[in-house]
N, CA, C and O atoms as CSV, one atom per row, in Angstrom:
chain,resi,resn,atom,element,x,y,z
A,1,UNK,N,N,0.750,-1.238,0.076
A,1,UNK,CA,C,0.070,-0.033,-0.321
A,1,UNK,C,C,0.795,1.608,0.359
A,1,UNK,O,O,1.387,1.822,1.417
A,2,UNK,N,N,0.394,2.611,-0.873
A,2,UNK,CA,C,0.704,3.349,-0.938
A,2,UNK,C,C,1.082,3.834,0.708
A,2,UNK,O,O,0.120,3.689,1.462
A,3,UNK,N,N,2.207,4.327,1.290
A,3,UNK,CA,C,2.744,5.726,2.275
A,3,UNK,C,C,2.579,7.079,1.717
A,3,UNK,O,O,3.731,7.471,1.902
A,4,UNK,N,N,2.141,7.802,1.318
A,4,UNK,CA,C,1.929,9.181,0.606
A,4,UNK,C,C,2.952,10.719,2.193
A,4,UNK,O,O,3.358,11.856,1.951
A,5,UNK,N,N,2.974,10.015,3.441
A,5,UNK,CA,C,3.179,10.540,4.077
A,5,UNK,C,C,5.126,10.686,4.279
A,5,UNK,O,O,5.732,11.598,4.841
A,6,UNK,N,N,5.593,9.685,3.731
A,6,UNK,CA,C,6.683,9.419,3.111
A,6,UNK,C,C,7.132,10.687,1.758
A,6,UNK,O,O,7.959,11.598,1.743
A,7,UNK,N,N,6.398,10.318,1.007
A,7,UNK,CA,C,6.716,11.028,-0.143
A,7,UNK,C,C,7.234,12.548,0.374
A,7,UNK,O,O,6.908,13.162,1.390
A,8,UNK,N,N,8.272,12.969,-0.835
A,8,UNK,CA,C,9.066,14.440,-0.237
A,8,UNK,C,C,7.449,15.727,-0.542
A,8,UNK,O,O,6.516,15.780,-1.343
A,9,UNK,N,N,7.862,16.427,0.470
A,9,UNK,CA,C,7.014,17.753,-0.415
A,9,UNK,C,C,5.414,17.724,0.706
A,9,UNK,O,O,4.581,18.609,0.903
A,10,UNK,N,N,5.501,16.479,1.179
A,10,UNK,CA,C,4.149,15.808,1.702
A,10,UNK,C,C,4.060,16.449,3.474
A,10,UNK,O,O,3.015,16.514,4.122
A,11,UNK,N,N,5.391,16.849,3.955
A,11,UNK,CA,C,5.438,17.524,5.482
A,11,UNK,C,C,5.083,18.737,5.188
A,11,UNK,O,O,6.277,18.912,4.942
A,12,UNK,N,N,4.574,19.828,4.954
A,12,UNK,CA,C,4.472,21.003,5.531
A,12,UNK,C,C,4.625,22.053,6.255
A,12,UNK,O,O,5.137,23.172,6.237
A,13,UNK,N,N,3.702,20.973,7.247
A,13,UNK,CA,C,4.038,21.260,9.084
A,13,UNK,C,C,5.111,21.129,9.571
A,13,UNK,O,O,5.322,21.307,10.771
A,14,UNK,N,N,6.048,20.771,8.667
A,14,UNK,CA,C,7.527,20.432,9.622
A,14,UNK,C,C,8.471,21.044,8.856
A,14,UNK,O,O,9.636,20.785,9.157
A,15,UNK,N,N,8.241,21.948,7.749
A,15,UNK,CA,C,9.147,22.640,7.383
A,15,UNK,C,C,9.937,23.660,7.651
A,15,UNK,O,O,11.067,23.945,7.253
A,16,UNK,N,N,8.737,24.503,8.838
A,16,UNK,CA,C,9.440,25.764,9.651
A,16,UNK,C,C,10.774,25.410,10.421
A,16,UNK,O,O,11.754,26.141,10.562
A,17,UNK,N,N,10.561,23.919,10.962
A,17,UNK,CA,C,11.214,23.376,12.466
A,17,UNK,C,C,12.855,22.719,11.460
A,17,UNK,O,O,13.711,21.977,11.940
A,18,UNK,N,N,12.837,23.503,9.512
A,18,UNK,CA,C,13.992,22.392,9.263
A,18,UNK,C,C,14.482,23.322,9.215
A,18,UNK,O,O,13.897,24.395,9.357
A,19,UNK,N,N,16.404,23.122,8.880
A,19,UNK,CA,C,17.116,23.916,8.451
A,19,UNK,C,C,17.392,24.640,9.931
A,19,UNK,O,O,18.467,25.158,9.629
A,20,UNK,N,N,17.254,24.895,10.817
A,20,UNK,CA,C,17.601,25.666,11.804
A,20,UNK,C,C,18.356,25.252,12.711
A,20,UNK,O,O,18.325,24.093,13.124
A,21,UNK,N,N,19.602,26.689,13.394
A,21,UNK,CA,C,20.386,26.294,13.660
A,21,UNK,C,C,21.212,26.947,14.355
A,21,UNK,O,O,21.461,28.028,13.823
A,22,UNK,N,N,21.960,26.717,15.673
A,22,UNK,CA,C,21.812,27.297,17.114
A,22,UNK,C,C,21.520,29.480,16.949
A,22,UNK,O,O,21.288,30.116,17.977
A,23,UNK,N,N,21.592,30.100,15.762
A,23,UNK,CA,C,21.383,31.415,16.402
A,23,UNK,C,C,20.379,31.162,16.147
A,23,UNK,O,O,19.784,31.215,17.224
A,24,UNK,N,N,19.597,30.856,15.290
A,24,UNK,CA,C,18.120,30.558,14.425
A,24,UNK,C,C,17.857,30.427,15.413
A,24,UNK,O,O,18.638,29.743,16.074
A,25,UNK,N,N,16.309,31.129,16.299
A,25,UNK,CA,C,15.243,30.287,17.246
A,25,UNK,C,C,13.780,30.810,17.166
A,25,UNK,O,O,12.743,30.900,17.824
A,26,UNK,N,N,14.270,31.068,16.089
A,26,UNK,CA,C,12.731,31.370,14.834
A,26,UNK,C,C,12.151,32.560,15.834
A,26,UNK,O,O,11.132,32.795,15.185
A,27,UNK,N,N,12.098,33.240,16.667
A,27,UNK,CA,C,12.069,34.186,17.379
A,27,UNK,C,C,11.986,35.313,15.714
A,27,UNK,O,O,12.714,35.071,14.751
A,28,UNK,N,N,11.383,36.001,15.725
A,28,UNK,CA,C,11.123,37.248,14.490
A,28,UNK,C,C,11.401,38.755,15.154
A,28,UNK,O,O,11.046,39.292,16.203
A,29,UNK,N,N,12.173,39.145,14.076
A,29,UNK,CA,C,12.373,39.865,14.089
A,29,UNK,C,C,11.786,41.424,13.973
A,29,UNK,O,O,10.642,41.455,13.519
A,30,UNK,N,N,12.426,42.861,14.336
A,30,UNK,CA,C,11.282,43.999,14.128
A,30,UNK,C,C,11.379,44.501,13.367
A,30,UNK,O,O,12.314,45.222,13.018
A,31,UNK,N,N,10.066,44.176,12.694
A,31,UNK,CA,C,10.072,45.166,10.964
A,31,UNK,C,C,10.310,46.638,10.781
A,31,UNK,O,O,10.395,47.260,9.722
A,32,UNK,N,N,10.412,47.119,12.142
A,32,UNK,CA,C,10.673,48.820,12.076
A,32,UNK,C,C,11.465,49.099,13.014
A,32,UNK,O,O,11.422,48.553,14.116
A,33,UNK,N,N,12.348,50.060,12.651
A,33,UNK,CA,C,13.118,50.711,13.901
A,33,UNK,C,C,12.417,51.831,14.307
A,33,UNK,O,O,11.802,52.703,13.692
A,34,UNK,N,N,12.789,51.484,16.238
A,34,UNK,CA,C,11.855,52.699,17.100
A,34,UNK,C,C,12.286,53.902,15.857
A,34,UNK,O,O,11.322,54.560,15.465
A,35,UNK,N,N,13.542,54.210,15.264
A,35,UNK,CA,C,13.668,55.850,14.918
A,35,UNK,C,C,12.379,55.966,13.750
A,35,UNK,O,O,12.115,57.081,13.298
A,36,UNK,N,N,11.787,55.044,13.403
A,36,UNK,CA,C,11.029,55.486,12.292
A,36,UNK,C,C,9.751,56.152,12.952
A,36,UNK,O,O,9.056,57.144,12.735
A,37,UNK,N,N,9.798,54.855,14.092
A,37,UNK,CA,C,8.614,55.201,14.972
A,37,UNK,C,C,8.467,56.521,15.596
A,37,UNK,O,O,7.563,57.344,15.455
A,38,UNK,N,N,9.661,56.569,16.399
A,38,UNK,CA,C,9.586,58.143,17.028
A,38,UNK,C,C,9.615,59.389,16.622
A,38,UNK,O,O,9.359,60.514,17.051
A,39,UNK,N,N,10.254,58.530,15.044
A,39,UNK,CA,C,10.309,60.213,14.042
A,39,UNK,C,C,8.615,60.324,13.474
A,39,UNK,O,O,8.101,61.442,13.421
A,40,UNK,N,N,8.097,59.520,13.207
A,40,UNK,CA,C,6.531,60.105,13.222
A,40,UNK,C,C,5.880,60.479,14.247
A,40,UNK,O,O,5.307,61.546,14.467
A,41,UNK,N,N,5.980,59.634,14.817
A,41,UNK,CA,C,5.235,60.494,16.857
A,41,UNK,C,C,5.662,61.914,17.050
A,41,UNK,O,O,4.948,62.812,17.498
A,42,UNK,N,N,7.024,62.029,16.623
A,42,UNK,CA,C,7.673,63.367,17.611
A,42,UNK,C,C,7.480,64.123,16.215
A,42,UNK,O,O,8.508,64.744,15.946
A,43,UNK,N,N,6.688,64.238,15.441
A,43,UNK,CA,C,6.368,64.906,13.842
A,43,UNK,C,C,4.993,65.154,14.423
A,43,UNK,O,O,4.721,66.301,14.777
A,44,UNK,N,N,4.143,64.233,14.548
A,44,UNK,CA,C,2.896,64.436,15.467
A,44,UNK,C,C,2.586,65.368,16.649
A,44,UNK,O,O,1.707,66.222,16.756
A,45,UNK,N,N,3.416,65.028,17.395
A,45,UNK,CA,C,3.897,65.841,18.467
A,45,UNK,C,C,3.730,67.573,18.563
A,45,UNK,O,O,2.975,68.415,19.048
A,46,UNK,N,N,5.061,67.466,17.698
A,46,UNK,CA,C,5.520,68.861,17.633
A,46,UNK,C,C,4.157,69.390,16.680
A,46,UNK,O,O,3.395,70.253,17.116
A,47,UNK,N,N,3.984,68.800,15.431
A,47,UNK,CA,C,2.864,70.065,15.416
A,47,UNK,C,C,1.759,70.223,15.845
A,47,UNK,O,O,1.129,71.221,15.494
A,48,UNK,N,N,0.979,68.919,17.079
A,48,UNK,CA,C,0.682,69.620,17.714
A,48,UNK,C,C,0.306,70.455,18.236
A,48,UNK,O,O,-0.718,71.099,18.011
A,49,UNK,N,N,1.350,70.634,19.308
A,49,UNK,CA,C,2.108,71.247,20.170
A,49,UNK,C,C,2.031,73.427,19.427
A,49,UNK,O,O,1.385,74.450,19.655
A,50,UNK,N,N,3.192,72.945,18.513
A,50,UNK,CA,C,2.822,74.117,18.536
A,50,UNK,C,C,1.497,75.082,17.191
A,50,UNK,O,O,1.446,76.234,16.760
A,51,UNK,N,N,0.768,74.002,16.998
A,51,UNK,CA,C,-0.261,74.327,16.185
A,51,UNK,C,C,-1.319,75.566,17.061
A,51,UNK,O,O,-1.797,76.653,16.739
A,52,UNK,N,N,-1.359,74.515,18.587
A,52,UNK,CA,C,-2.296,74.909,19.179
A,52,UNK,C,C,-1.464,76.406,20.131
A,52,UNK,O,O,-2.015,77.444,20.500
A,53,UNK,N,N,-0.101,76.015,20.288
A,53,UNK,CA,C,0.397,76.959,20.634
A,53,UNK,C,C,0.385,79.030,20.053
A,53,UNK,O,O,0.224,79.978,20.821
A,54,UNK,N,N,0.555,79.082,18.910
A,54,UNK,CA,C,0.594,80.115,17.825
A,54,UNK,C,C,-1.350,80.227,17.554
A,54,UNK,O,O,-1.579,81.232,16.880
A,55,UNK,N,N,-2.330,79.655,17.824
A,55,UNK,CA,C,-3.277,79.868,17.597
A,55,UNK,C,C,-3.644,79.444,15.947
A,55,UNK,O,O,-4.451,80.096,15.284
A,56,UNK,N,N,-2.852,78.148,15.372
A,56,UNK,CA,C,-3.565,77.539,14.237
A,56,UNK,C,C,-2.098,78.682,12.598
A,56,UNK,O,O,-2.308,78.860,11.399
A,57,UNK,N,N,-1.092,79.031,13.306
A,57,UNK,CA,C,-0.445,79.274,12.322
A,57,UNK,C,C,0.143,78.237,11.800
A,57,UNK,O,O,0.735,77.562,12.642
A,58,UNK,N,N,0.213,77.801,10.583
A,58,UNK,CA,C,0.706,76.775,9.497
A,58,UNK,C,C,2.413,76.551,10.090
A,58,UNK,O,O,3.126,75.619,10.460
A,59,UNK,N,N,2.484,77.650,9.953
A,59,UNK,CA,C,4.156,77.947,9.020
A,59,UNK,C,C,5.035,77.166,9.889
A,59,UNK,O,O,5.874,76.317,9.589
A,60,UNK,N,N,4.532,77.805,11.474
A,60,UNK,CA,C,5.181,77.481,12.815
A,60,UNK,C,C,4.811,76.310,13.153
A,60,UNK,O,O,5.767,75.692,13.621
A,61,UNK,N,N,3.548,75.518,13.129
A,61,UNK,CA,C,3.442,74.333,12.834
A,61,UNK,C,C,3.771,73.767,12.011
A,61,UNK,O,O,3.259,72.656,12.152
A,62,UNK,N,N,4.267,73.783,11.267
A,62,UNK,CA,C,5.043,73.048,9.890
A,62,UNK,C,C,6.600,73.233,10.804
A,62,UNK,O,O,6.532,72.337,11.646
A,63,UNK,N,N,7.490,73.730,10.937
A,63,UNK,CA,C,8.020,74.369,11.854
A,63,UNK,C,C,8.463,72.548,12.791
A,63,UNK,O,O,9.284,71.631,12.772
A,64,UNK,N,N,7.124,73.049,13.532
A,64,UNK,CA,C,7.416,71.829,15.209
A,64,UNK,C,C,7.146,70.739,14.203
A,64,UNK,O,O,7.392,69.748,14.891
A,65,UNK,N,N,6.952,70.486,13.541
A,65,UNK,CA,C,7.205,68.984,13.068
A,65,UNK,C,C,7.830,68.668,12.690
A,65,UNK,O,O,7.983,67.469,12.922
A,66,UNK,N,N,8.730,69.238,11.852
A,66,UNK,CA,C,9.860,69.402,11.385
A,66,UNK,C,C,11.416,69.058,12.748
A,66,UNK,O,O,12.398,68.317,12.747
A,67,UNK,N,N,10.859,70.041,13.676
A,67,UNK,CA,C,11.997,69.595,14.772
A,67,UNK,C,C,11.595,68.395,15.397
A,67,UNK,O,O,12.547,67.693,15.739
A,68,UNK,N,N,10.422,67.925,15.661
A,68,UNK,CA,C,10.181,67.078,16.610
A,68,UNK,C,C,10.408,65.660,15.860
A,68,UNK,O,O,11.066,64.727,16.320
A,69,UNK,N,N,9.713,65.680,14.578
A,69,UNK,CA,C,10.679,64.720,14.064
A,69,UNK,C,C,12.017,64.234,14.081
A,69,UNK,O,O,12.267,63.031,14.005
A,70,UNK,N,N,13.105,65.338,14.202
A,70,UNK,CA,C,14.254,65.193,14.051
A,70,UNK,C,C,14.984,64.580,15.843
A,70,UNK,O,O,15.708,63.682,16.273
A,71,UNK,N,N,14.587,65.180,16.107
A,71,UNK,CA,C,14.050,64.780,17.532
A,71,UNK,C,C,13.802,63.475,18.733
A,71,UNK,O,O,14.296,63.016,19.762
A,72,UNK,N,N,12.130,63.180,17.320
A,72,UNK,CA,C,11.598,62.065,17.555
A,72,UNK,C,C,12.977,60.649,17.386
A,72,UNK,O,O,13.272,59.701,18.114
A,73,UNK,N,N,13.628,61.250,15.801
A,73,UNK,CA,C,14.390,60.078,15.463
A,73,UNK,C,C,15.623,60.143,15.909
A,73,UNK,O,O,16.283,59.166,15.556
A,74,UNK,N,N,16.267,61.004,16.626
A,74,UNK,CA,C,17.369,60.886,17.211
A,74,UNK,C,C,17.107,60.209,18.823
A,74,UNK,O,O,17.447,59.066,18.518
A,75,UNK,N,N,16.938,60.158,19.521
A,75,UNK,CA,C,15.652,59.531,20.374
A,75,UNK,C,C,15.113,58.011,19.968
A,75,UNK,O,O,15.014,57.070,20.756
A,76,UNK,N,N,14.903,57.999,19.051
A,76,UNK,CA,C,14.450,56.668,18.400
A,76,UNK,C,C,15.463,55.947,17.850
A,76,UNK,O,O,15.071,54.826,17.529
A,77,UNK,N,N,16.728,56.168,17.591
A,77,UNK,CA,C,17.956,55.849,16.498
A,77,UNK,C,C,19.051,55.355,18.691
A,77,UNK,O,O,19.629,54.268,18.706
A,78,UNK,N,N,19.093,55.903,19.563
A,78,UNK,CA,C,19.560,55.646,20.444
A,78,UNK,C,C,19.045,54.685,21.252
A,78,UNK,O,O,19.555,54.105,22.211
A,79,UNK,N,N,17.717,54.560,20.634
A,79,UNK,CA,C,16.904,53.112,21.794
A,79,UNK,C,C,17.178,51.922,20.370
A,79,UNK,O,O,17.269,50.841,20.950
A,80,UNK,N,N,17.305,51.713,19.181
A,80,UNK,CA,C,17.485,51.011,18.375
A,80,UNK,C,C,19.549,50.969,18.973
A,80,UNK,O,O,19.845,49.829,19.329
A,81,UNK,N,N,20.440,51.717,19.050
A,81,UNK,CA,C,21.649,51.507,19.387
A,81,UNK,C,C,21.147,50.085,20.764
A,81,UNK,O,O,21.182,48.855,20.770
A,82,UNK,N,N,20.721,51.165,21.757
A,82,UNK,CA,C,20.450,50.316,22.966
A,82,UNK,C,C,20.590,48.739,22.826
A,82,UNK,O,O,21.454,47.945,23.197
A,83,UNK,N,N,19.410,48.610,22.152
A,83,UNK,CA,C,18.479,47.287,21.742
A,83,UNK,C,C,19.774,46.487,21.225
A,83,UNK,O,O,20.134,45.539,21.924
A,84,UNK,N,N,20.388,46.735,20.253
A,84,UNK,CA,C,21.555,46.125,19.523
A,84,UNK,C,C,22.166,45.548,19.946
A,84,UNK,O,O,22.408,44.458,19.427
A,85,UNK,N,N,22.887,46.004,21.347
A,85,UNK,CA,C,23.657,45.770,22.329
A,85,UNK,C,C,23.748,44.018,23.181
A,85,UNK,O,O,24.508,43.832,24.131
């Protein structure tokens, strides 16, 4: 009688465990870095703070977004560097 479970390609449920080395534990790595997340968050916070502080002046609000993004990027870069160690 044929034994299809012995044929090649019929063990899809086990393929994720094959070719596993000592360094490859199966843990997923972060797809996005903290620097990009903090840069976007800093831009939003900087935009909101200076928009309300200047009673709706978009020039200052845009400047706040740029400064907030730069500060958030630097904070996120520091977090990425600390996480890598």
